């Protein structure tokens, strides 16, 4: 099939097809899923166990080792690492990269089965091990509800902040792009019975008896069901202890069994409040607001949604909530803003695209004239937009690695258009008619351009065979590069010849006459050939200098992320009060 001839002889069809590709690509660009990083499968889980009062050695010998010996029997497990501290054990389980995403839940179920199998072997008083395999979702937007001003007191309790956060969460959950919302910074509420050691020693009641009396009185289970021919009536017991007065009224029988007293009759100080010590907490501070209590909402986006649009929707809801439901001395602030960061990445790509077009126009204008420059410049947006219209069909989203792939391939897509345009211009200068020169200029190089394109594509496609999280993270690179390069070949065989026959004209330079830039280049080449030793020595010195700079510059498989955020990790000695 003679693609250049078809494109030129059916120019309206070619123009309509190019316009359709541009429209579809632009619509796909505006609607395709946006996120910060590629979506990958996390093949890891943690097993956490609490045993209050146990030493780190006891946790390791009696809990961690028992669980590890059971978990390592699973064939899909690659590594098992553990940390044992006072009253706490954590085991990190990593599965093999060969475990497919579809069977990942089954592998984690095997881990849970192995943990359940040895649960009866754990010491008395040890908590139940908890297997957490939910590592795939990250919060796209984090907002904090916090008091305003620089006052030193805490005007709001944790419960009051939580109620405001719950109202905001209800509004945010109405967004169709929100998958889940997690609340952080609200401590568990507890009811404590405090007494001095001296008074406790005078009571003829043990701690176990006190706890047993409360447990017997606290009925939190569901009741029975009365079934009649027409209806079912659930029975709900009313013995659940909720308030401090209800706990104070619990009857306790002394050891001798001579009389019965309530907790209210004993010298206990019954307090209701947040757990102490807290396992986690959130505080917010800014130049305008003093550090104080805060409640954080972590908003997770559904797969396939646009994180930039999610950010706009969250801003709209927060602003409406601020005007209608938020007290004047409370504020809602963002502390993690992926929509803004992803929007900046996309803006950088669009800016790079325009810069590439301008650079191609400028260089081609200097070397070949404005007509050739215009033909070459049209190839860049058409190739890029064509690739954007294709890659979502292969599961590629608009994230930073896909954007980096588009920027990498920017310098490659124009190569095919350059050689076709230059060859067509050469034939026109030799007297060949414009239409025939455009067709022959593309056909003469079609096989060479195809071989070059396929060679470059074949260098990237093997990346699709990389297994595990690394392969999933890099998957967009070979797909984006291959789609863009193949699009550039089709553009070079269709749109570029049509543009050449439309725009290019024979150049009326005298025989042997060169432009000023061409003359300078010819002089430089002649001198390099004449002074071969100096040329080769300079090239070798440049290579050695580049290699010597590697230790200074450093190496990394992926560049570090650039964010306007700082993460400070503080490790304190065991037992340090926070």
Coordinates of C-alpha atoms in Angstrom, one line a residue:
X1 CA 0.0 0.0 0.0
X2 CA 1.4 3.4 -1.1
X3 CA 0.4 5.5 1.9
X4 CA 2.0 8.8 0.7
X5 CA 0.2 8.6 -2.6
X6 CA -3.1 7.8 -0.9
X7 CA -2.7 10.7 1.6
X8 CA -1.9 13.2 -1.2
X9 CA -4.5 12.1 -3.8
X10 CA -7.2 12.0 -1.1
X11 CA -6.2 15.1 0.8
X12 CA -9.6 15.9 2.2
X13 CA -9.9 12.4 3.7
X14 CA -6.4 12.8 5.2
X15 CA -7.3 16.2 6.7
X16 CA -10.5 14.9 8.2
X17 CA -8.8 11.9 9.6
X18 CA -6.1 14.1 11.2
X19 CA -8.8 16.4 12.6
X20 CA -10.6 13.4 14.1
X21 CA -7.4 12.1 15.7
X22 CA -6.8 15.6 17.2
X23 CA -10.3 15.9 18.6
X24 CA -10.3 12.4 20.0
X25 CA -6.9 12.9 21.5
X26 CA -7.8 16.2 23.1
X27 CA -11.0 14.8 24.5
X28 CA -9.1 11.8 25.9
X29 CA -6.5 14.1 27.4
X30 CA -9.2 16.1 29.2
X31 CA -11.1 13.0 30.5
X32 CA -8.4 10.4 31.2
X33 CA -7.6 9.3 34.7
X34 CA -5.0 11.4 36.5
X35 CA -2.9 10.4 39.5
X36 CA 0.6 11.1 40.9
X37 CA 2.2 7.6 40.6
X38 CA 1.3 4.5 38.6
X39 CA -1.0 2.1 40.3
X40 CA 0.9 -1.0 41.5
X41 CA 0.1 -4.1 43.5
X42 CA 1.6 -4.1 47.0
X43 CA 2.6 -7.7 47.7
X44 CA 3.1 -7.2 51.4
X45 CA 1.2 -7.5 54.7
X46 CA 1.9 -6.9 58.4
X47 CA 1.0 -9.0 61.4
X48 CA 0.7 -6.9 64.6
X49 CA 0.2 -8.2 68.1
X50 CA -0.1 -6.4 71.4
X51 CA 0.8 -7.9 74.8
X52 CA 0.7 -5.2 77.5
X53 CA 3.4 -5.5 80.1
X54 CA 5.6 -8.1 78.2
X55 CA 9.2 -7.3 77.6
X56 CA 10.8 -7.2 74.2
X57 CA 12.5 -10.5 74.8
X58 CA 9.2 -12.2 75.8
X59 CA 7.5 -10.7 72.7
X60 CA 10.2 -12.2 70.5
X61 CA 10.3 -15.7 72.1
X62 CA 6.7 -16.3 72.8
X63 CA 4.9 -14.3 70.1
X64 CA 7.0 -13.3 67.2
X65 CA 9.0 -16.5 66.7
X66 CA 5.8 -18.6 67.0
X67 CA 4.0 -16.6 64.3
X68 CA 7.1 -16.4 62.0
X69 CA 7.6 -20.2 62.1
X70 CA 4.0 -20.7 60.9
X71 CA 4.1 -18.0 58.2
X72 CA 7.3 -19.1 56.5
X73 CA 5.7 -22.4 55.6
X74 CA 3.7 -20.6 52.9
X75 CA 5.3 -21.1 49.4
X76 CA 4.3 -17.7 48.2
X77 CA 6.2 -15.9 50.9
X78 CA 9.5 -14.4 49.9
X79 CA 10.8 -12.6 53.0
X80 CA 9.7 -12.3 56.7
X81 CA 11.0 -9.5 58.8
X82 CA 10.0 -8.7 62.4
X83 CA 10.3 -6.1 65.1
X84 CA 9.7 -7.0 68.8
X85 CA 9.3 -4.2 71.4
X86 CA 7.9 -3.9 74.8
X87 CA 4.3 -5.1 74.5
X88 CA 4.4 -5.0 70.7
X89 CA 5.3 -7.3 67.8
X90 CA 5.2 -6.5 64.1
X91 CA 6.0 -9.0 61.3
X92 CA 6.4 -7.7 57.8
X93 CA 5.5 -10.4 55.2
X94 CA 6.5 -9.9 51.5
X95 CA 5.2 -12.2 48.8
X96 CA 7.0 -13.3 45.7
X97 CA 6.8 -11.0 42.6
X98 CA 5.3 -14.0 40.7
X99 CA 2.1 -13.8 42.7
X100 CA -0.5 -12.3 40.3
X101 CA -2.8 -9.5 41.4
X102 CA -5.8 -11.7 40.8
X103 CA -4.6 -14.3 43.3
X104 CA -3.2 -11.8 45.9
X105 CA -6.2 -12.1 48.2
X106 CA -5.9 -15.8 48.3
X107 CA -2.3 -15.6 49.3
X108 CA -3.1 -13.2 52.1
X109 CA -5.9 -15.6 53.3
X110 CA -3.2 -18.3 53.6
X111 CA -1.3 -15.9 55.9
X112 CA -4.4 -15.4 58.0
X113 CA -5.0 -19.1 58.2
X114 CA -1.4 -19.7 59.4
X115 CA -1.8 -17.0 62.0
X116 CA -5.1 -18.5 63.2
X117 CA -3.5 -22.0 63.4
X118 CA -1.1 -20.9 66.1
X119 CA -3.3 -18.4 67.9
X120 CA -4.0 -20.9 70.7
X121 CA -0.2 -21.3 71.3
X122 CA 0.2 -17.6 72.3
X123 CA 0.5 -16.7 76.0
X124 CA -2.5 -15.8 78.1
X125 CA -3.2 -12.1 78.1
X126 CA -1.7 -11.7 74.6
X127 CA -4.0 -9.9 72.1
X128 CA -5.1 -11.4 68.9
X129 CA -2.7 -11.0 66.0
X130 CA -4.1 -8.6 63.3
X131 CA -3.2 -9.2 59.6
X132 CA -3.2 -6.0 57.6
X133 CA -2.9 -6.3 53.9
X134 CA -4.6 -3.1 52.8
X135 CA -1.6 -1.1 51.6
X136 CA -2.8 -0.3 48.1
X137 CA -4.8 2.9 48.7
X138 CA -3.2 6.3 49.6
X139 CA -4.9 9.5 50.5
X140 CA -5.2 11.8 47.5
X141 CA -6.3 14.8 49.5
X142 CA -5.9 15.3 53.3
X143 CA -7.8 18.1 55.1
X144 CA -7.5 19.1 58.7
X145 CA -10.2 20.5 61.0
X146 CA -8.5 22.7 63.6
X147 CA -9.1 25.7 65.8
X148 CA -7.9 29.1 64.7
X149 CA -5.9 31.8 66.5
X150 CA -3.0 31.9 68.8
X151 CA -4.7 31.1 72.1
X152 CA -2.9 28.7 74.4
X153 CA -5.9 26.8 75.7
X154 CA -7.7 24.1 73.8
X155 CA -11.2 25.5 73.0
X156 CA -12.4 22.2 71.5
X157 CA -12.3 18.7 72.8
X158 CA -11.4 15.7 70.6
X159 CA -15.1 14.7 70.5
X160 CA -16.2 18.1 69.4
X161 CA -13.7 18.2 66.6
X162 CA -14.7 14.7 65.6
X163 CA -18.4 15.7 65.3
X164 CA -17.5 18.6 62.9
X165 CA -15.2 16.2 60.9
X166 CA -18.0 13.7 60.7
X167 CA -20.4 16.3 59.2
X168 CA -17.7 17.3 56.7
X169 CA -17.1 13.6 55.9
X170 CA -20.8 13.1 55.1
X171 CA -20.7 15.9 52.6
X172 CA -17.5 14.6 51.0
X173 CA -18.8 11.1 50.6
X174 CA -21.4 12.4 48.2
X175 CA -18.7 12.8 45.5
X176 CA -18.7 10.0 43.1
X177 CA -15.0 9.9 42.7
X178 CA -14.4 9.3 46.5
X179 CA -13.6 5.7 47.4
X180 CA -13.2 6.0 51.1
X181 CA -12.4 8.5 53.9
X182 CA -10.3 7.7 56.9
X183 CA -10.3 9.8 60.1
X184 CA -7.0 10.3 62.0
X185 CA -6.2 12.0 65.3
X186 CA -9.3 11.0 67.3
X187 CA -8.2 9.0 70.3
X188 CA -10.3 6.1 71.5
X189 CA -12.6 7.1 74.4
X190 CA -12.2 5.2 77.6
X191 CA -13.7 5.2 81.1
X192 CA -11.1 4.8 83.8
X193 CA -11.4 3.9 87.5
X194 CA -8.6 5.5 89.4
X195 CA -7.6 4.8 93.0
X196 CA -4.5 5.3 95.1
X197 CA -2.4 2.3 96.1
X198 CA -3.0 3.0 99.8
X199 CA -6.8 2.9 99.4
X200 CA -6.7 -0.1 97.1
X201 CA -4.8 -2.1 99.7
X202 CA -7.6 -1.5 102.2
X203 CA -10.2 -3.0 99.8
X204 CA -10.8 -6.7 100.1
X205 CA -11.4 -6.9 96.3
X206 CA -8.9 -8.0 93.6
X207 CA -8.5 -6.4 90.2
X208 CA -9.8 -9.6 88.5
X209 CA -12.9 -9.6 90.6
X210 CA -13.6 -6.0 89.8
X211 CA -13.1 -6.6 86.1
X212 CA -15.3 -9.7 86.2
X213 CA -18.1 -7.8 87.9
X214 CA -18.1 -5.2 85.2
X215 CA -17.9 -7.8 82.4
X216 CA -20.9 -9.7 83.8
X217 CA -23.0 -6.5 84.0
X218 CA -22.0 -5.2 80.6
X219 CA -24.2 -7.1 78.1
X220 CA -23.2 -6.0 74.6
X221 CA -24.4 -9.0 72.7
X222 CA -27.5 -9.2 70.6
X223 CA -30.5 -10.9 72.0
X224 CA -32.8 -13.6 70.7
X225 CA -35.6 -13.3 68.1
X226 CA -39.2 -14.1 68.6
X227 CA -40.8 -15.5 65.5
X228 CA -44.5 -15.3 64.9
X229 CA -46.5 -16.3 61.8
X230 CA -46.5 -12.8 60.6
X231 CA -43.4 -11.1 61.9
X232 CA -40.0 -11.4 63.6
X233 CA -39.3 -9.5 66.8
X234 CA -35.7 -9.0 67.8
X235 CA -34.9 -8.8 71.5
X236 CA -32.3 -6.2 72.5
X237 CA -30.9 -6.5 76.0
X238 CA -30.5 -3.2 77.9
X239 CA -27.5 -4.1 80.0
X240 CA -24.7 -2.4 78.0
X241 CA -22.7 0.0 80.1
X242 CA -22.3 3.4 78.4
X243 CA -22.1 6.2 80.9
X244 CA -20.0 6.7 84.0
X245 CA -23.2 6.6 86.2
X246 CA -24.0 3.2 84.9
X247 CA -20.6 1.9 85.7
X248 CA -20.7 3.5 89.2
X249 CA -23.9 1.5 89.8
X250 CA -22.4 -1.9 89.2
X251 CA -22.7 -4.1 92.3
X252 CA -19.6 -5.9 93.6
X253 CA -19.6 -8.6 96.2
X254 CA -16.8 -8.6 98.7
X255 CA -14.5 -11.6 99.0
X256 CA -16.2 -12.9 102.2
X257 CA -19.6 -12.6 100.4
X258 CA -21.1 -11.0 103.4
X259 CA -22.5 -7.9 101.7
X260 CA -22.8 -6.3 98.3
X261 CA -21.6 -2.8 97.5
X262 CA -21.5 -0.8 94.3
X263 CA -18.5 0.9 92.7
X264 CA -20.0 4.2 93.8
X265 CA -19.5 3.2 97.4
X266 CA -15.8 2.6 96.9
X267 CA -13.1 5.3 96.7
X268 CA -12.8 5.2 92.9
X269 CA -12.4 8.3 90.8
X270 CA -14.4 7.5 87.6
X271 CA -13.3 9.6 84.6
X272 CA -14.3 9.5 81.0
X273 CA -11.9 10.8 78.3
X274 CA -9.4 10.0 75.6
X275 CA -7.1 7.0 76.0
X276 CA -3.8 7.7 77.8
X277 CA -1.2 7.2 76.6
X278 CA -2.4 7.8 73.0
X279 CA -1.2 5.5 70.2
X280 CA -1.3 8.3 67.6
X281 CA -2.3 11.9 67.3
X282 CA -2.6 14.9 64.9
X283 CA -1.6 18.5 65.6
X284 CA -1.8 21.4 63.3
X285 CA 0.2 24.6 63.3
X286 CA 0.7 27.5 60.9
X287 CA 2.1 31.1 61.1
X288 CA -1.5 32.2 61.9
X289 CA -2.6 29.3 64.1
X290 CA -0.9 28.0 67.2
X291 CA -0.1 24.3 67.4
X292 CA -3.1 22.4 68.8
X293 CA -5.5 19.5 68.5
X294 CA -6.7 18.6 65.0
X295 CA -8.7 15.9 63.2
X296 CA -7.5 14.8 59.8
X297 CA -9.6 13.4 57.0
X298 CA -7.7 11.3 54.4
X299 CA -9.7 11.1 51.1
X300 CA -8.9 8.2 48.8
X301 CA -9.9 8.4 45.1
X302 CA -11.6 5.6 43.2
X303 CA -9.5 3.9 40.5
X304 CA -9.8 5.5 37.0
X305 CA -10.9 8.9 38.3
X306 CA -9.3 12.3 37.8
X307 CA -7.4 13.5 40.9
X308 CA -7.2 17.1 39.6
X309 CA -11.0 17.1 39.3
X310 CA -11.3 15.5 42.7
X311 CA -9.3 18.4 44.2
X312 CA -11.7 21.0 42.6
X313 CA -14.7 19.1 43.9
X314 CA -13.3 18.9 47.4
X315 CA -12.5 22.6 47.4
X316 CA -16.1 23.4 46.4
X317 CA -17.6 21.2 49.2
X318 CA -15.2 22.6 51.8
X319 CA -16.0 26.2 50.9
X320 CA -19.7 25.5 51.0
X321 CA -19.3 23.7 54.4
X322 CA -17.2 26.6 55.7
X323 CA -19.9 29.1 54.9
X324 CA -22.9 27.0 56.2
X325 CA -21.8 24.6 59.0
X326 CA -18.3 25.5 60.3
X327 CA -18.0 27.5 63.5
X328 CA -16.2 30.8 63.2
X329 CA -13.2 29.7 65.4
X330 CA -12.6 26.6 63.4
X331 CA -10.9 26.3 60.0
X332 CA -10.3 23.6 57.4
X333 CA -6.9 23.4 55.8
X334 CA -5.2 21.1 53.3
X335 CA -2.0 19.3 54.4
X336 CA -1.5 17.0 51.4
X337 CA -2.5 18.3 48.0
X338 CA -1.9 15.7 45.2
X339 CA -4.3 17.4 42.8
X340 CA -2.1 20.5 42.8
X341 CA 1.0 18.5 42.3
X342 CA -0.4 16.4 39.5
X343 CA -1.8 19.5 37.9
X344 CA 1.7 21.1 38.0
X345 CA 3.2 17.9 36.4
X346 CA 0.7 18.1 33.5
X347 CA 1.3 21.9 33.1
X348 CA 5.0 21.2 32.9
X349 CA 4.4 18.6 30.1
X350 CA 2.2 21.0 28.1
X351 CA 4.9 23.6 28.5
X352 CA 7.6 21.2 27.4
X353 CA 5.5 20.3 24.3
X354 CA 5.2 23.9 23.3
X355 CA 8.9 24.5 23.9
X356 CA 9.7 21.5 21.7
X357 CA 7.6 22.9 18.9
X358 CA 9.3 26.3 19.1
X359 CA 12.8 24.7 19.2
X360 CA 12.0 22.6 16.2
X361 CA 10.7 25.6 14.3
X362 CA 13.7 27.7 15.2
X363 CA 16.4 25.1 14.4
X364 CA 14.7 24.0 11.2
X365 CA 14.2 27.6 10.2
X366 CA 18.0 28.2 10.5
X367 CA 19.0 25.1 8.7
X368 CA 16.2 24.5 6.1
X369 CA 13.9 27.6 5.9
X370 CA 10.5 28.4 7.3
X371 CA 8.5 26.1 5.0
X372 CA 10.4 23.0 6.1
X373 CA 10.2 24.1 9.7
X374 CA 6.4 24.4 9.5
X375 CA 6.1 20.9 8.0
X376 CA 8.2 19.4 10.8
X377 CA 6.5 21.3 13.6
X378 CA 3.1 19.9 12.7
X379 CA 4.3 16.4 13.3
X380 CA 5.0 16.9 17.0
X381 CA 1.5 17.7 18.3
X382 CA -0.1 15.2 16.0
X383 CA 2.1 12.4 17.1
X384 CA 1.7 13.2 20.8
X385 CA -2.0 13.6 20.7
X386 CA -2.4 10.4 18.7
X387 CA -0.5 8.5 21.4
X388 CA -2.6 10.1 24.1
X389 CA -5.7 8.8 22.3
X390 CA -4.2 5.3 22.1
X391 CA -2.5 4.6 25.5
X392 CA -5.6 4.6 27.7
X393 CA -6.9 1.6 25.8
X394 CA -3.9 -0.3 27.3
X395 CA -4.6 0.8 30.9
X396 CA -2.2 3.7 31.0
X397 CA -3.2 6.7 33.2
X398 CA -1.8 10.2 33.1
X399 CA 0.7 10.0 36.0
X400 CA 4.2 11.3 36.4
X401 CA 5.9 8.2 34.8
X402 CA 3.7 8.4 31.7
X403 CA 4.3 12.2 31.5
X404 CA 8.1 11.5 31.8
X405 CA 7.7 9.0 28.9
X406 CA 6.0 11.6 26.8
X407 CA 8.8 14.1 27.5
X408 CA 11.5 11.5 26.7
X409 CA 9.9 10.7 23.3
X410 CA 9.4 14.4 22.4
X411 CA 12.9 14.4 20.7
X412 CA 12.2 11.2 18.8
X413 CA 8.9 11.9 17.1
X414 CA 10.2 14.6 14.9
X415 CA 13.1 12.5 13.4
X416 CA 10.9 10.8 10.8
X417 CA 9.3 14.0 9.7
X418 CA 12.7 15.6 9.3
X419 CA 14.2 13.0 6.9
X420 CA 11.0 12.8 4.8
X421 CA 10.8 16.6 4.5
X422 CA 14.5 16.9 3.7
X423 CA 14.3 14.2 1.0
X424 CA 11.2 15.7 -0.6
X425 CA 12.9 19.1 -0.6
X426 CA 16.0 17.6 -2.3
X427 CA 13.9 16.0 -5.0
X428 CA 12.0 19.3 -5.6
X429 CA 15.4 21.1 -5.9
X430 CA 16.3 18.6 -8.6
X431 CA 13.3 19.5 -10.7
X432 CA 10.9 16.8 -9.7
X433 CA 7.3 18.0 -9.5
X434 CA 6.1 18.8 -6.0
X435 CA 3.5 16.1 -5.7
X436 CA 5.8 13.4 -7.1
X437 CA 8.7 14.6 -5.0
X438 CA 6.6 14.4 -1.8
X439 CA 5.4 10.9 -2.7
X440 CA 8.9 9.6 -3.7
X441 CA 10.6 11.4 -0.8
X442 CA 8.5 9.4 1.6
X443 CA 8.6 6.1 -0.3
X444 CA 12.3 6.1 -0.8
X445 CA 12.8 6.2 3.0
X446 CA 9.7 4.2 4.1
X447 CA 11.5 0.9 4.7
X448 CA 14.5 2.6 6.5
X449 CA 12.2 4.7 8.7
X450 CA 10.1 1.6 9.6
X451 CA 13.2 -0.4 10.4
X452 CA 14.5 2.5 12.6
X453 CA 11.2 2.9 14.4
X454 CA 10.7 -0.8 15.1
X455 CA 14.3 -1.1 16.3
X456 CA 13.7 1.7 18.9
X457 CA 10.3 0.2 19.9
X458 CA 11.9 -3.2 20.3
X459 CA 14.4 -1.7 22.8
X460 CA 11.6 -0.6 25.1
X461 CA 9.1 -3.4 24.7
X462 CA 11.1 -5.9 26.9
X463 CA 10.3 -3.7 29.9
X464 CA 6.8 -5.2 29.8
X465 CA 8.2 -8.5 30.9
X466 CA 9.6 -7.1 34.2
X467 CA 7.7 -8.8 37.0
X468 CA 6.5 -7.4 40.3
X469 CA 6.0 -3.8 41.5
X470 CA 8.9 -2.5 39.4
X471 CA 7.4 -3.8 36.2
X472 CA 4.0 -2.4 37.1
X473 CA 5.5 1.0 37.9
X474 CA 7.5 1.1 34.6
X475 CA 4.7 -0.4 32.5
X476 CA 3.6 3.0 31.0
X477 CA 7.1 3.8 29.6
X478 CA 7.3 1.1 26.9
X479 CA 3.6 1.5 26.0
X480 CA 3.8 5.3 25.7
X481 CA 7.1 5.3 23.8
X482 CA 5.9 2.6 21.4
X483 CA 2.6 4.2 20.7
X484 CA 4.2 7.6 20.0
X485 CA 6.9 6.2 17.7
X486 CA 4.5 4.1 15.7
X487 CA 2.3 7.2 15.4
X488 CA 5.2 9.2 14.2
X489 CA 5.8 6.6 11.4
X490 CA 2.2 6.9 10.3
X491 CA 2.3 10.7 10.4
X492 CA 5.6 10.7 8.4
X493 CA 4.0 8.4 5.7
X494 CA 0.7 10.3 5.5
X495 CA 0.4 13.8 6.9
X496 CA 4.0 14.9 6.3
X497 CA 4.0 14.1 2.5
X498 CA 0.7 15.9 2.2
X499 CA 2.1 18.9 4.0
X500 CA 5.3 18.8 1.8
X501 CA 3.2 18.9 -1.4
X502 CA 1.2 21.7 0.0
X503 CA 3.8 24.0 1.6
X504 CA 7.3 23.2 0.1
X505 CA 8.6 25.0 -3.0
X506 CA 11.8 24.3 -5.0
X507 CA 14.7 26.4 -3.7
X508 CA 16.3 28.5 -6.4
X509 CA 19.8 28.6 -5.0
X510 CA 22.7 28.5 -7.4
X511 CA 24.6 25.3 -7.8
X512 CA 26.8 24.7 -4.9
X513 CA 25.4 27.7 -2.9
X514 CA 24.9 27.1 0.8
X515 CA 23.4 29.0 3.6
X516 CA 25.6 30.7 6.1
X517 CA 24.9 28.0 8.7
X518 CA 25.6 25.3 6.2
X519 CA 28.8 26.9 5.2
X520 CA 30.0 27.1 8.8
X521 CA 29.1 23.4 9.3
X522 CA 31.0 22.4 6.1
X523 CA 34.1 24.3 7.3
X524 CA 33.9 22.7 10.7
X525 CA 33.7 19.2 9.2
X526 CA 36.7 19.9 6.9
X527 CA 38.8 21.0 9.8
X528 CA 37.8 18.0 11.9
X529 CA 38.8 15.6 9.1
X530 CA 42.0 17.5 8.5
X531 CA 43.1 17.4 12.2
X532 CA 41.9 13.9 13.0
X533 CA 44.2 13.3 16.0
X534 CA 43.0 16.5 17.8
X535 CA 39.4 15.6 17.0
X536 CA 39.7 12.1 18.4
X537 CA 41.7 13.3 21.4
X538 CA 39.0 15.9 22.3
X539 CA 36.2 13.3 21.9
X540 CA 38.1 10.8 24.1
X541 CA 38.8 13.5 26.7
X542 CA 35.1 14.4 26.8
X543 CA 34.1 10.8 27.4
X544 CA 36.6 10.4 30.2
X545 CA 35.5 13.6 31.8
X546 CA 31.9 12.5 31.7
X547 CA 32.7 9.2 33.4
X548 CA 34.7 11.0 36.0
X549 CA 31.7 13.2 36.9
X550 CA 29.5 10.2 37.7
X551 CA 30.6 9.9 41.4
X552 CA 30.1 13.7 41.7
X553 CA 26.6 13.8 40.1
X554 CA 25.5 10.5 41.6
X555 CA 23.2 7.8 40.2
X556 CA 19.6 6.7 40.8
X557 CA 17.2 4.4 39.0
X558 CA 14.4 6.9 39.6
X559 CA 14.9 10.6 40.4
X560 CA 13.8 11.8 43.8
X561 CA 10.4 13.4 44.1
X562 CA 10.2 17.2 44.2
X563 CA 7.6 18.4 46.7
X564 CA 7.1 21.4 48.9
X565 CA 6.8 19.0 51.9
X566 CA 9.2 17.8 54.6
X567 CA 8.8 14.6 56.5
X568 CA 10.6 14.5 59.9
X569 CA 11.1 11.0 61.5
X570 CA 12.1 11.0 65.2
X571 CA 13.3 7.8 66.8
X572 CA 13.4 8.1 70.6
X573 CA 14.6 5.6 73.2
X574 CA 12.2 2.8 74.3
X575 CA 9.7 4.1 76.8
X576 CA 10.1 7.8 76.0
X577 CA 7.0 9.8 76.7
X578 CA 5.5 11.6 73.8

